[in-house]
Short mmCIF file of C-alpha atoms in Angstrom, two decimals:
data_model
loop_
_atom_site.label_atom_id
_atom_site.label_comp_id
_atom_site.label_asym_id
_atom_site.label_seq_id
_atom_site.Cartn_x
_atom_site.Cartn_y
_atom_site.Cartn_z
CA MET A 17 -47.66 -55.02 31.82
CA GLU A 18 -45.65 -57.78 33.41
CA ASP A 19 -41.95 -57.14 33.95
CA ILE A 20 -39.96 -58.84 31.22
CA ASN A 21 -36.47 -58.54 32.65
CA ARG A 22 -34.86 -58.23 36.06
CA ILE A 23 -31.98 -55.91 35.17
CA LYS A 24 -32.89 -53.34 37.82
CA LEU A 25 -33.10 -55.95 40.58
CA VAL A 26 -29.84 -57.63 39.60
CA LEU A 27 -28.08 -54.25 39.49
CA VAL A 28 -29.20 -53.66 43.09
CA GLU A 29 -28.17 -57.16 44.16
CA LYS A 30 -24.72 -56.60 42.62
CA LYS A 31 -24.46 -53.10 44.11
CA ARG A 32 -24.13 -51.51 40.68
CA THR A 33 -25.92 -48.53 39.17
CA ALA A 34 -27.69 -48.00 35.88
CA ARG A 35 -25.11 -45.29 35.13
CA TRP A 36 -22.29 -47.81 35.63
CA LEU A 37 -24.01 -50.23 33.25
CA SER A 38 -24.54 -47.53 30.62
CA GLN A 39 -20.84 -46.63 30.80
CA GLN A 40 -19.77 -50.28 30.49
CA LEU A 41 -22.00 -50.81 27.46
CA ASP A 42 -21.30 -47.36 25.98
CA VAL A 43 -25.01 -46.58 25.71
CA ASN A 44 -27.04 -43.59 26.80
CA PRO A 45 -28.13 -43.73 30.47
CA SER A 46 -31.73 -43.20 29.36
CA THR A 47 -31.50 -46.47 27.40
CA VAL A 48 -30.57 -48.41 30.54
CA SER A 49 -33.31 -46.58 32.43
CA LYS A 50 -35.85 -47.82 29.87
CA TRP A 51 -34.58 -51.38 30.32
CA CYS A 52 -34.81 -51.06 34.10
CA THR A 53 -38.40 -49.86 33.90
CA ASN A 54 -39.30 -52.43 31.23
CA SER A 55 -40.45 -49.75 28.81
CA SER A 56 -38.01 -51.23 26.27
CA GLN A 57 -35.78 -54.28 26.13
CA PRO A 58 -32.16 -54.88 25.17
CA ASP A 59 -31.50 -57.23 22.28
CA VAL A 60 -30.20 -60.71 23.03
CA ALA A 61 -26.56 -59.83 22.27
CA CYS A 62 -26.73 -56.89 24.67
CA LEU A 63 -28.46 -59.03 27.29
CA LEU A 64 -25.56 -61.49 27.09
CA LYS A 65 -23.10 -58.61 27.64
CA ILE A 66 -25.12 -57.43 30.63
CA ALA A 67 -25.08 -60.92 32.12
CA ASP A 68 -21.30 -61.08 31.65
CA LEU A 69 -20.76 -57.65 33.21
CA LEU A 70 -22.94 -58.53 36.20
CA GLU A 71 -21.42 -62.01 36.41
CA VAL A 72 -24.77 -63.79 36.34
CA ASP A 73 -26.39 -66.45 34.19
CA ILE A 74 -28.54 -64.78 31.52
CA LYS A 75 -31.53 -66.66 32.95
CA GLU A 76 -31.17 -64.62 36.13
CA LEU A 77 -31.98 -61.53 34.07
CA LEU A 78 -35.10 -63.08 32.58
CA VAL A 79 -36.70 -65.53 34.99
CA ARG A 80 -38.72 -64.13 37.84
CA GLU A 81 -37.87 -65.81 41.14
CA TYR A 82 -34.71 -67.28 39.59
CA LYS A 83 -33.42 -68.82 42.78
CA GLN A 84 -36.69 -70.69 43.36
CA PHE A 85 -36.59 -71.72 39.70
CA LEU A 86 -33.17 -73.28 40.23
CA LEU A 87 -34.28 -75.07 43.36
CA SER A 88 -37.29 -76.53 41.56
CA GLN A 89 -35.15 -78.10 38.82
CA ASN A 90 -34.18 -81.74 39.14
CA PHE A 91 -30.46 -81.81 38.38
#
């Protein structure tokens, strides 16, 4: 199964833990663990909260190779 989200990678890049994220969102740590392993997915509203907490564009949580994606766009 292809990874659907990049939450785990962005947490590492931002030097945050899954436990920190679970506390911020007031969800069970096992829920965040499932998101990080792509065995389940957060809903869109929750994904927006995650992006806000991690101070990233929501696309960075969804698009593989986000930085290359940005560079390939003609702005």
